Coordinates of C-alpha atoms in Angstrom, one line a residue:
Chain A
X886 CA 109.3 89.0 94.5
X887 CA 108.8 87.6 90.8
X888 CA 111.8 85.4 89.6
X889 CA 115.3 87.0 90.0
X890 CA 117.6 86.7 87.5
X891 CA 121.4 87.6 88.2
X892 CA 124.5 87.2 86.0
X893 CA 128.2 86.5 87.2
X894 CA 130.7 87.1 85.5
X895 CA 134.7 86.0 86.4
X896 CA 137.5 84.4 84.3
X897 CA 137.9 81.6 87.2
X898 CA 135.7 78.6 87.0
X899 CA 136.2 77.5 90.6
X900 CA 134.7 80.7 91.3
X901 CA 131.7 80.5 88.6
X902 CA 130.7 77.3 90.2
X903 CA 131.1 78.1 93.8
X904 CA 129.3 81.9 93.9
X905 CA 126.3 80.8 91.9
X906 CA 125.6 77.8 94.4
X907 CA 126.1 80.5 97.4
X908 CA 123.8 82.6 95.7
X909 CA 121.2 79.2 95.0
X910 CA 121.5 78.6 99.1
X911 CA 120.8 82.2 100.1
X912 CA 118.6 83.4 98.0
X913 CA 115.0 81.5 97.7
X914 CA 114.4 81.5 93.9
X915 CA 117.2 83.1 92.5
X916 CA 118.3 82.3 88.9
X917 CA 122.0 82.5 88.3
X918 CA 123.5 82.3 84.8
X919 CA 127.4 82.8 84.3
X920 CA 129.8 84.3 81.6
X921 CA 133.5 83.9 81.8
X922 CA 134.4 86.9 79.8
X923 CA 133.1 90.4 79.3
X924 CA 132.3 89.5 75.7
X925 CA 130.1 86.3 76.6
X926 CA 128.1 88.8 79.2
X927 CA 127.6 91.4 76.8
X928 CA 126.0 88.4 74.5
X929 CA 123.9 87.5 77.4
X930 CA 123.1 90.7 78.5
X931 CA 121.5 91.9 75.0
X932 CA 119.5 88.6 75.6
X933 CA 117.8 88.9 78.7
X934 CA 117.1 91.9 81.4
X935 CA 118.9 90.5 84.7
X936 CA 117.9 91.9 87.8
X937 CA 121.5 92.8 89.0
X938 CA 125.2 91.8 87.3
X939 CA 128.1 90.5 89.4
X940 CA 131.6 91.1 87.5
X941 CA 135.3 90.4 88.0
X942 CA 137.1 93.6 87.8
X943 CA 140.6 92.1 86.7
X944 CA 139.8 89.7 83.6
X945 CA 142.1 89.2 80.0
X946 CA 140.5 90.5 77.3
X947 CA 137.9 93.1 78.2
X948 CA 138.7 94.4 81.8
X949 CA 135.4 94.6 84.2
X950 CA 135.8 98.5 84.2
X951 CA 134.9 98.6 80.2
X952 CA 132.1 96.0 80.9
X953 CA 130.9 98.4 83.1
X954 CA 131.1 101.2 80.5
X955 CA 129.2 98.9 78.2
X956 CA 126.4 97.3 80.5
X957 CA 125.1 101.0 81.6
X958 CA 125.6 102.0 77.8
X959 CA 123.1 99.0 77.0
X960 CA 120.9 98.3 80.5
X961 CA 121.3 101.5 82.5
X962 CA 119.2 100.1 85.2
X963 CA 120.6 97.3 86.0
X964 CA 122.6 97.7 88.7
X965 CA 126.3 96.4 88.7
X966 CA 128.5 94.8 91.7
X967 CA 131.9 94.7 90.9
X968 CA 134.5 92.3 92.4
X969 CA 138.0 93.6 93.3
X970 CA 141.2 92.8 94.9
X971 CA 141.8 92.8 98.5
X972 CA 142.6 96.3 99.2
X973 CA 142.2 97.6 95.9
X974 CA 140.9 100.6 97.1
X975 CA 141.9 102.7 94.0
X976 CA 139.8 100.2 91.5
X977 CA 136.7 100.2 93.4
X978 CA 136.4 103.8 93.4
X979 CA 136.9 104.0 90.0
X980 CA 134.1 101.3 89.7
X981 CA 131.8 103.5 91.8
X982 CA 132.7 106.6 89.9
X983 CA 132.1 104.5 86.8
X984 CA 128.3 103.8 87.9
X985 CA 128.5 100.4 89.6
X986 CA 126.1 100.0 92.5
X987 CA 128.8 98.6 94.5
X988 CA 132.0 96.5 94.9
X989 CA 132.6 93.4 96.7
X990 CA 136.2 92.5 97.3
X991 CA 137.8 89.3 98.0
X992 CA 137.8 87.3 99.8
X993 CA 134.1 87.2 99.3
X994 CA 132.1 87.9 102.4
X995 CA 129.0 86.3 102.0
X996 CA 127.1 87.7 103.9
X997 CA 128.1 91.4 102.9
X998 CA 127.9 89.8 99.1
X999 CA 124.6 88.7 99.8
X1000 CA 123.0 91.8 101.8
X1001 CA 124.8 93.9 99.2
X1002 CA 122.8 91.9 96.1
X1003 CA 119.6 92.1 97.6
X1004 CA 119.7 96.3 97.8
X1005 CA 120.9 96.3 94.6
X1006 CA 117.7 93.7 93.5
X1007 CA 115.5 95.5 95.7
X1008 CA 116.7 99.1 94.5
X1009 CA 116.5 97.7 90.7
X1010 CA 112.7 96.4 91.8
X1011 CA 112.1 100.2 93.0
X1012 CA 113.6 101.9 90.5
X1013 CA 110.9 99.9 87.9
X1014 CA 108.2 99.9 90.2
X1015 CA 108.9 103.8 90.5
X1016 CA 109.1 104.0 86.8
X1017 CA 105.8 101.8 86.3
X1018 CA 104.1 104.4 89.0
X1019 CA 105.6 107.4 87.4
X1020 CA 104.5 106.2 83.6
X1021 CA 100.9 105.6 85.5
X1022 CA 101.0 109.0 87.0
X1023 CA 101.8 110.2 83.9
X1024 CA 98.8 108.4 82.1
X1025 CA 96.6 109.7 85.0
X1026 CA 97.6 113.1 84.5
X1027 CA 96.9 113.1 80.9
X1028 CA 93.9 111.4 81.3
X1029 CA 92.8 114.5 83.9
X1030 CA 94.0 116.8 81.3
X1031 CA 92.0 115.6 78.9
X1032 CA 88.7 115.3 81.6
X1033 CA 89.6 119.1 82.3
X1034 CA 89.7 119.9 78.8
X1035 CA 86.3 118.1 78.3
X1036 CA 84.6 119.5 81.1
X1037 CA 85.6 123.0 80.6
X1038 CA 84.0 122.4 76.8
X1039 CA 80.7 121.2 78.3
X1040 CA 80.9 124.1 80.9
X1041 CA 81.4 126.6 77.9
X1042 CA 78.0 124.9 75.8
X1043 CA 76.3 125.9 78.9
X1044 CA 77.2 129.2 79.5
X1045 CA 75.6 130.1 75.8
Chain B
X1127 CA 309.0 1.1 130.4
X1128 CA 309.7 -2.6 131.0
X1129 CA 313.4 -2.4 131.4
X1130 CA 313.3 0.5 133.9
X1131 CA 310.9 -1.2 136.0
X1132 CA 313.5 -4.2 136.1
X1133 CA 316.4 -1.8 138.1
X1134 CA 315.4 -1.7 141.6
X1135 CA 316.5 1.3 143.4
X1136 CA 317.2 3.5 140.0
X1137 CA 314.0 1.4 138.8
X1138 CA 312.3 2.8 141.9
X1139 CA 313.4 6.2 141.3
X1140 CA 312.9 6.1 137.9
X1141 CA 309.8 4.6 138.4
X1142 CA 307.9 7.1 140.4
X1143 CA 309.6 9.8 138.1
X1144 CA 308.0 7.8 135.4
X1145 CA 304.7 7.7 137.2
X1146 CA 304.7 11.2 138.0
X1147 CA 305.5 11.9 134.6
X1148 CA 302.7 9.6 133.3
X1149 CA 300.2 11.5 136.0
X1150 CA 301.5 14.4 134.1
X1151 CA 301.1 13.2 131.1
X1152 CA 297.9 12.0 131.8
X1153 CA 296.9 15.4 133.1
X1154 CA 297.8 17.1 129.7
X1155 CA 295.8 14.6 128.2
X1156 CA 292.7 15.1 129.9
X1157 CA 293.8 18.8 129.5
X1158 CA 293.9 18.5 125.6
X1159 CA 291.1 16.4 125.6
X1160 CA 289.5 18.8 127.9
X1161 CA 290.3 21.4 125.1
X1162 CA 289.7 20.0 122.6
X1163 CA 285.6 19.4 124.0
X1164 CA 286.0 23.4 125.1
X1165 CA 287.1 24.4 121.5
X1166 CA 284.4 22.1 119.8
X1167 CA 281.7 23.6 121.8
X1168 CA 283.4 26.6 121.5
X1169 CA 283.2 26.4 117.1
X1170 CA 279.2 25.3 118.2
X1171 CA 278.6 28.6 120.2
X1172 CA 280.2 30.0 117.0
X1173 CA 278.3 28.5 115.0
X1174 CA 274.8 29.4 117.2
X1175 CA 277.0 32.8 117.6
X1176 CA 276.8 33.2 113.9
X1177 CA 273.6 32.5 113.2
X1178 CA 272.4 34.6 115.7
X1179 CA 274.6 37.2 114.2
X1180 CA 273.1 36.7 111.0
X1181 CA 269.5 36.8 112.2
X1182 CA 269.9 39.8 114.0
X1183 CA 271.5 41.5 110.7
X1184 CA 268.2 40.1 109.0
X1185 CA 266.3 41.8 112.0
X1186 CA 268.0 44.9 111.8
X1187 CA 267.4 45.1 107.8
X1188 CA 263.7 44.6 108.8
X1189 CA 264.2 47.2 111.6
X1190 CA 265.3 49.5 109.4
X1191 CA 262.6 48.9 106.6
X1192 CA 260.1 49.4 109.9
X1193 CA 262.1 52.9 110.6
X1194 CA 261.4 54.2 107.1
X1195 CA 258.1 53.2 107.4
X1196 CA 257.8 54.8 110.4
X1197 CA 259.6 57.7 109.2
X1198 CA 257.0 58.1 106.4
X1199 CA 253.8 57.5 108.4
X1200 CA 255.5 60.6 111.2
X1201 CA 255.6 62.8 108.1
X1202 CA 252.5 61.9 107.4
X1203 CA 251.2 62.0 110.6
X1204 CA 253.0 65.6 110.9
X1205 CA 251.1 66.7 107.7
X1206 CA 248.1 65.5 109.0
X1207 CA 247.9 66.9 112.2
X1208 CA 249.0 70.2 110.6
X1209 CA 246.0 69.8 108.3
X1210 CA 243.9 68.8 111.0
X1211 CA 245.3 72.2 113.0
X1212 CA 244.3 74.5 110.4
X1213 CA 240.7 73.0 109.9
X1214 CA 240.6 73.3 113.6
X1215 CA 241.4 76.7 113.4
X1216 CA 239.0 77.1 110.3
X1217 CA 236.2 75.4 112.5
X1218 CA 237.2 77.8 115.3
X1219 CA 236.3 80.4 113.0
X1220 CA 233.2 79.0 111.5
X1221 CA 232.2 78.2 114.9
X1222 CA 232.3 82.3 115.9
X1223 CA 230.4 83.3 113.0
X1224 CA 227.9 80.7 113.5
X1225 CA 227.9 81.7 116.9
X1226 CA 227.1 85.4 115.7
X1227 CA 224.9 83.6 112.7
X1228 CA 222.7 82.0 115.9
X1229 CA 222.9 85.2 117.7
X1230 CA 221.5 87.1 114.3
X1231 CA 218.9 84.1 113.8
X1232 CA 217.7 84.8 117.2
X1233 CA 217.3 88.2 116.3
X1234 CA 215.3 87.4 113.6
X1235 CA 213.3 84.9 114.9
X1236 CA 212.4 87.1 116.9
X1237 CA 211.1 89.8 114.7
X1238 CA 209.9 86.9 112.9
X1239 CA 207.5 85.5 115.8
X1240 CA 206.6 89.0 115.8
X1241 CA 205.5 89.0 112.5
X1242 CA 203.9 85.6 112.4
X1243 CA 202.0 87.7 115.6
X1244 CA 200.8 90.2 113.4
X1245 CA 199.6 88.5 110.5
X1246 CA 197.9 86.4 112.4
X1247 CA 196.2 88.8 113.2
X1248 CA 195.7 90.2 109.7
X1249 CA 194.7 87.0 108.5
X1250 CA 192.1 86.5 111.7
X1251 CA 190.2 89.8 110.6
X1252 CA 191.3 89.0 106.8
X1253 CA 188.6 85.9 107.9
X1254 CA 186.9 87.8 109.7
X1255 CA 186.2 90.3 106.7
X1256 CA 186.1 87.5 104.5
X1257 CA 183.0 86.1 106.7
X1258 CA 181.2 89.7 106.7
X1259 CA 181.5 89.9 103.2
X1260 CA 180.0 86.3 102.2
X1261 CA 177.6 87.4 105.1
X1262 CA 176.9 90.3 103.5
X1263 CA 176.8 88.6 100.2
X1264 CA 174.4 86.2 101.0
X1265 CA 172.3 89.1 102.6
X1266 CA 172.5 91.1 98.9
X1267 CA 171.4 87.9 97.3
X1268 CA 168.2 87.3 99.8
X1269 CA 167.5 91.4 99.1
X1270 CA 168.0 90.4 95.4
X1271 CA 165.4 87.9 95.9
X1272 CA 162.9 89.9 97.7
X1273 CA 163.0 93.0 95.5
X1274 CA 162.8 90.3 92.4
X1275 CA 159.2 89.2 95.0
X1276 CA 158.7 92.9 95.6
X1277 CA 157.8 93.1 91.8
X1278 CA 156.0 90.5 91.7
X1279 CA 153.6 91.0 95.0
X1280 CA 150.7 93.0 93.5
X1281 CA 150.4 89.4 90.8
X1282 CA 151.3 86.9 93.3
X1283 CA 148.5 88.4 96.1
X1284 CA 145.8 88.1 93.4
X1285 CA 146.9 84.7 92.6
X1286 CA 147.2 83.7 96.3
X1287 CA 143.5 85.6 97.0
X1288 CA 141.3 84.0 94.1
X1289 CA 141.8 80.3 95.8
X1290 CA 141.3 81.7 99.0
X1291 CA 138.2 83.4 98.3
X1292 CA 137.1 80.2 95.9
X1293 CA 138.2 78.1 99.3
X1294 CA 135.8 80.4 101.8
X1295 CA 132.8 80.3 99.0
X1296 CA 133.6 76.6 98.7
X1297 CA 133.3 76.0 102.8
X1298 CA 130.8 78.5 103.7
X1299 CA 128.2 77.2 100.6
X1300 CA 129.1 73.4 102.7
X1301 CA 128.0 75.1 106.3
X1302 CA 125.1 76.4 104.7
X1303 CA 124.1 72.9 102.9
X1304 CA 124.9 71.6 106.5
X1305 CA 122.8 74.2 108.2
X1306 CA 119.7 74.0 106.0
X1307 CA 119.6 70.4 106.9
X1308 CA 120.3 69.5 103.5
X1309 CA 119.0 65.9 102.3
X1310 CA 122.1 65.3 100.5
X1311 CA 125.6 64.6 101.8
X1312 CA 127.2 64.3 98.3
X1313 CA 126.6 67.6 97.6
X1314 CA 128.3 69.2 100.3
X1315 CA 131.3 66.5 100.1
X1316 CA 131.6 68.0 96.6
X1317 CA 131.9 71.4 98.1
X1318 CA 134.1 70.4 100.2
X1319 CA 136.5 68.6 97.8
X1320 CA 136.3 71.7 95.6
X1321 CA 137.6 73.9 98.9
X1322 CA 140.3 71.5 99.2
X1323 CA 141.6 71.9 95.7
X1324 CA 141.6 75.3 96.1
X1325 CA 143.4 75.0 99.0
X1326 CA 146.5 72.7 97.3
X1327 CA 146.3 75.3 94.1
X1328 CA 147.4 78.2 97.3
X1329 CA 149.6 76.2 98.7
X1330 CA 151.6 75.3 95.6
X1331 CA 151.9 79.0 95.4
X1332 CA 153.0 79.4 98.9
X1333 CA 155.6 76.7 98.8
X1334 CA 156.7 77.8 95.4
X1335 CA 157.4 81.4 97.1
X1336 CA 159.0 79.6 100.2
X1337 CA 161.2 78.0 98.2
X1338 CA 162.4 81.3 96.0
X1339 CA 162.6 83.1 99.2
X1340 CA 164.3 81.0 101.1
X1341 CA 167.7 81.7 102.3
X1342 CA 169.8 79.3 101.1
X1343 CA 173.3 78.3 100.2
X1344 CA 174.3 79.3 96.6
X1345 CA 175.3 76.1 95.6
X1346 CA 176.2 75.5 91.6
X1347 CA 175.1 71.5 89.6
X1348 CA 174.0 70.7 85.8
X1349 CA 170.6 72.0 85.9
X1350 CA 168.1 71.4 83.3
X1351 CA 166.8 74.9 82.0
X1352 CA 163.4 73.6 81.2
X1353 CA 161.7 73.0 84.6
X1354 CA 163.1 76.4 85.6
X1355 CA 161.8 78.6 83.1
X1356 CA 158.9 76.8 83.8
X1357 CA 158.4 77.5 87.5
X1358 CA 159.5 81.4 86.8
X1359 CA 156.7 81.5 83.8
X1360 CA 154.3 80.2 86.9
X1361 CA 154.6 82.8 89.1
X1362 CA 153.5 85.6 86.4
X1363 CA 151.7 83.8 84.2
X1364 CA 148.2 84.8 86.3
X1365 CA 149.6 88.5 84.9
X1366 CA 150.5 87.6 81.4
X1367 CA 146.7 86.2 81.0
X1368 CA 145.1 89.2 82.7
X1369 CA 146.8 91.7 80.5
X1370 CA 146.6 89.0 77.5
X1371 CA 150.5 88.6 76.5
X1372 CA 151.1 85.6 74.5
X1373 CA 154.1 83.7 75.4
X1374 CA 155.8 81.0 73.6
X1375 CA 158.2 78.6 74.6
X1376 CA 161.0 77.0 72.3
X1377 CA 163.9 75.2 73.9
X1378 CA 164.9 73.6 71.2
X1379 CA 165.3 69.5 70.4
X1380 CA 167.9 69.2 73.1
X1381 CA 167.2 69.5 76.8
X1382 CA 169.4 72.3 77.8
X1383 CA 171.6 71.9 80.5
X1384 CA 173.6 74.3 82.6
X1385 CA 175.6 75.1 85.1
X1386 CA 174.3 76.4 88.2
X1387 CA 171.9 78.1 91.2
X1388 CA 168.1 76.7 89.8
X1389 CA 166.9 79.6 92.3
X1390 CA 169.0 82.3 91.1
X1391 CA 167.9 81.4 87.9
X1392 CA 165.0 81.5 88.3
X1393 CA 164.9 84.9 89.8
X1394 CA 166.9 85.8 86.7
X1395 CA 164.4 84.6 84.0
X1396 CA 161.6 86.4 86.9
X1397 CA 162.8 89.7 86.0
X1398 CA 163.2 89.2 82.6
X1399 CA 160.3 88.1 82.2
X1400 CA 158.5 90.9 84.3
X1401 CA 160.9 93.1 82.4
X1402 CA 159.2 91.9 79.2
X1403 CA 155.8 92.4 80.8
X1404 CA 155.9 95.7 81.5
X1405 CA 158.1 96.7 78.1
X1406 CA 154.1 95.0 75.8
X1407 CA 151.5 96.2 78.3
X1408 CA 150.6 99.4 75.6
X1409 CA 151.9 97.4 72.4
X1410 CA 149.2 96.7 69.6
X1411 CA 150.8 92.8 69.8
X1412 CA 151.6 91.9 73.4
X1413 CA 154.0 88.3 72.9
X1414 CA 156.9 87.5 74.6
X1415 CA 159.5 84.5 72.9
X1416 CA 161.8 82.4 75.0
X1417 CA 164.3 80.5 72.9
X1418 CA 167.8 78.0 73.7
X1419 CA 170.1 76.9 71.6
X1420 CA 172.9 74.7 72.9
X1421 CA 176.5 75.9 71.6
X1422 CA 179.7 74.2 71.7
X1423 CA 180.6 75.6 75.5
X1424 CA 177.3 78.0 76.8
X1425 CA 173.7 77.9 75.6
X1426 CA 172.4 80.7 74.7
X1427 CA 168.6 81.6 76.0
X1428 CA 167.1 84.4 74.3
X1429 CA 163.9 86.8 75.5
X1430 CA 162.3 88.1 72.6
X1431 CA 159.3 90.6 73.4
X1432 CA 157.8 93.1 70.9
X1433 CA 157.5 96.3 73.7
X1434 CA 158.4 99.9 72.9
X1435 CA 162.2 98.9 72.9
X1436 CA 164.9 100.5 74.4
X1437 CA 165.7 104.1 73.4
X1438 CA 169.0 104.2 72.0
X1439 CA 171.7 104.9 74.5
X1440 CA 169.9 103.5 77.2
X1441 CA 171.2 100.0 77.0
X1442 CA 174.2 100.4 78.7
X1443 CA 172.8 101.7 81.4
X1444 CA 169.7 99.6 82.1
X1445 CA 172.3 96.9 84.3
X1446 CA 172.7 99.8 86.6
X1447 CA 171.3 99.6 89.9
X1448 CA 168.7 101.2 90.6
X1449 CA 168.3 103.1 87.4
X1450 CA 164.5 102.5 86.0
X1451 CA 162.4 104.2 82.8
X1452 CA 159.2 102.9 85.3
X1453 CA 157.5 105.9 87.0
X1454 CA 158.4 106.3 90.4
X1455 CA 157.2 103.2 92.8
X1456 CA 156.4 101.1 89.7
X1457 CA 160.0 99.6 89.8
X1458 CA 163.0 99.1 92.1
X1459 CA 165.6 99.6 89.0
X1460 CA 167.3 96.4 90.7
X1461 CA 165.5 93.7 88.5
X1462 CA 168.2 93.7 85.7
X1463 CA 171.1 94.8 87.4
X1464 CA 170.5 92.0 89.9
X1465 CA 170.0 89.8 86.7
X1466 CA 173.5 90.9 85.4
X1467 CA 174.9 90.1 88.8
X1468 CA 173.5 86.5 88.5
X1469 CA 174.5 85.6 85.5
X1470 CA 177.9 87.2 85.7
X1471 CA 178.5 84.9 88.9
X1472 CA 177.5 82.2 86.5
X1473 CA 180.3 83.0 84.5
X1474 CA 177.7 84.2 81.7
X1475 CA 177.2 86.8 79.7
X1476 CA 174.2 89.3 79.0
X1477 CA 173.7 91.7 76.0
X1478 CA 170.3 93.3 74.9
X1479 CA 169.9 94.1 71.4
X1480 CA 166.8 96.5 70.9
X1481 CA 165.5 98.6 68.3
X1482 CA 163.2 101.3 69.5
X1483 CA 159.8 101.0 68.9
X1484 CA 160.5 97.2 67.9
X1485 CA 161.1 95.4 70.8
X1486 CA 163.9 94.0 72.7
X1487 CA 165.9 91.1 72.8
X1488 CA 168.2 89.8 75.9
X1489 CA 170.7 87.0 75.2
X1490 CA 172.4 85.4 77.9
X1491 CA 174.7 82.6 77.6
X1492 CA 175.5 80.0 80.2
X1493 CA 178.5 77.8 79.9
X1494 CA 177.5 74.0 80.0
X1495 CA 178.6 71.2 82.5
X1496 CA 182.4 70.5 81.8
X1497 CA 181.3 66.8 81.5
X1498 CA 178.4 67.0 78.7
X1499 CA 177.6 63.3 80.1
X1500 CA 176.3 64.5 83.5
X1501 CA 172.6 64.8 83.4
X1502 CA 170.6 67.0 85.4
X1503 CA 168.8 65.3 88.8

């Protein structure tokens, strides 16, 4: 796996310094930037492809639920985790419904958080290599058209 | 004498005649003299006679003077014992009515210990009504206190579970630094001290919800309003970030002091405040004002916040228990009428001025310490 690149976002600092570090420890070569509002993520987002995005659901300002809205409006492939409330049942379906990959609620387990990140890297890895393969296929298939179309020239020439 | 005793026979005669008659003589002598000593001791027996006579007249003037006297004091003695008869008698009679008086005072002592029976009685289950009613009191108060938490769960869990999940990331990232065998200790310390602060931020929480739930005495001392508006802005001020509500704080130069519960208080300035939270949540400016200003008797603490308002005729009715404009299972309808209740019991007042669509205003007033010099502790 090339160099991953995730981005947290969260409103709580404790929580911007602790998650990254878990992430650092679990996950060989993993890059972690943070942003502690939707609007500094956005800014960061525009700037760099990440592999997967971590966000707060409950944060002043921009809420995670429009952060959502406006990461798949700018990065549709990227997949999304959000974090919700214990129990919140009711925002993390909406999440889902909304296009996130998955949600995570707190407390944090890490090794759910973890597993959980990896599919989504792993799926976001797939989903390009898929599109790479399908874009090849697509190149192969012109490129066979166009033999076709050549060869069926050359068999006409004969034929006269 | 001398011739005749010279005639001898004749002379004899004569003689003894003569001597008889001497002798006889003689006799009558004596006898006069004899007398004469009988009638001179007779004049002295007179005399004592008459002196004794005279003394005894004196005696018998004195006697008489003593008979008078004694005549009076018999009259007197007569009057009095009549007197004394008739307040005999009048005792006689006071003594029968007294008698029936006692007999009648028995009577109603009686009845009497009969009644002190019965309202003993009625003053036992008076105190014993009195007791279930502070009980009960004290119970409404603690229910007060929990619906005034109740509102204020769905904040306070997400306050209480961002340090705890900080605390498990925190911990677990040191097990894993431990685990890997990592090189260096100060890192993991550093995780560790991080978990702990986490830890004291939830436990503030905690002991700040302990303390507001906890069911106490109600007691009443100068209380500085400061601190206490402060602790109630603490437990929602997680949810005034989240939903962005800008809140200002002016007291005023002076330190305002009142009398009374800090908890109650508290609770009071809770549910406004909560009130106010929920009145800006779909307001283009979302700010909430808190304002004192110390009077000549109360101080008056005003919560300004720029929500929808209060439709008009509603503001009488939104002390009522129970009665809410929240959609069902958003709110108890208890916050202000609990509120009211508090401040009431503190001898306050509360009003709301509101026009609709501009926000609302609630003014209570307090009354300050009789003795402006006492301080709050």
């Amino acid at each position: 796996m090339t160099a991953v690149h995730v981005l947290i976002v969260d409103d709580d600092p404790a929580l911007l310094q602790a998650l990254p570090e878990t992430l650092r420890l679990r996950m060989n070569g993993v890059t972690v930037d943070t942003a502690d509002s939707a609007a500094a993520a956005l800014d960061r987002i525009s700037a760099r492809d990440y592999d997967a995005i971590v966000a707060d659901i409950r944060m002043p300002g921009m809420d995670g639920l429009t952060l959502l809205a406006e990461i798949l409006g700018r990065r549709p492939d990227t997949p999304t985790l959000m974090i919700t409330g214990h129990g919140e049942y009711d925002l993390a379906l909406r999440s889902l419904r909304g296009g996130a990959y998955d949600f995570i609620q707190k407390p944090i387990d890490r090794d759910r958080f973890v597993a959980s990140l990896h599919r989504a890297i792993e799926a976001h890895a797939l989903n390009r290599r898929e599109k790479d393969r399908r874009s090849a296929l697509g190149r192969c298939v012109s490129e066979l058209e166009l033999i076709v179309v050549k060869l069926e020239r050359e068999g006409g020439a004969s034929h006269e | 004498v001398e011739a005749l005793s010279a005639m001898p026979e004749a002379v004899t005669e004569d003689r003894e005649a003569e001597s008889r008659l001497r002798a006889q003589v003689e006799a009558l002598e004596w006898r006069l003299r004899k007398r004469d000593e009988q009638r001179r001791a007779m004049l002295h027996i007179m005399g004592d006679l008459n002196e004794v006579n005279r003394r005894l007249g004196d005696q018998r003037k004195a006697m008489l003077h003593i008979l008078v006297d004694y005549e009076k004091d018999r009259s007197g003695l007569a009057r009095q014992t009549e007197r004394l008869d008739s307040s005999r008698r009048a005792l006689l009679h006071i003594l029968q009515d007294s008698h029936r008086s006692n007999l009648r005072l028995a009577d109603s002592r009686k009845a009497m210990i009969h009644i002190m029976g019965d309202l003993r009685e009625t003053t036992a289950e008076m105190q014993r009504r009195e007791q279930e009613l502070r009980d009960k009191q004290e119970q409404l108060v603690q229910a007060g206190k929990l619906a005034t938490l109740g509102e204020l769960t769905t904040g306070v869990a997400h306050e209480l579970n961002n340090p705890l999940n900080n605390t498990g990331l925190f911990v677990g990232n040191a097990i894993d630094l431990i685990e890997l065998g990592a090189a260096d200790k100060g890192q993991i310390v550093r995780e560790l001290r991080q978990a702990m602060q986490q830890v004291s931020k939830a436990t503030q929480i905690i002991s700040h919800l302990r303390t507001f739930g906890r069911a106490a005495p109600v007691s009443r001392e100068p209380i500085s309003l400061r601190p206490v508006i402060e602790r109630a802005l603490s437990l929602v001020q997680e949810q005034l970030r989240l939903h962005e509500i800008e809140v200002t704080l002016d007291l005023g130069p002076e330190e305002p002091v009142v009398v009374g519960n800090p908890i109650q208080l508290e609770q009071v300035f809770i549910n406004l405040l909560a009130n106010a939270r929920d009145a800006v949540l779909d307001s283009p400016r979302k700010a909430i004002r808190i304002s004192a200003s110390v009077g000549s008797a109360t101080v008056e603490i005003a919560f300004v916040d720029t929500g929808h308002g209060i439709p008009s005729g509603l503001e009488r009715r939104i002390f009522d228990p129970f009665f809410t404009t929240k959609e069902v299972g958003k709110g108890t309808g208890l916050g202000l009428s609990i509120t009211y209740g508090i401040v009431k019991e503190h001898g306050g007042t509360i009003s709301v001025v509101s026009t609709p669509g501009e926000g609302a205003t609630f003014l209570i007033q307090l009354p300050l310490p009789a003795d402006k010099e006492t301080s709050a502790p």
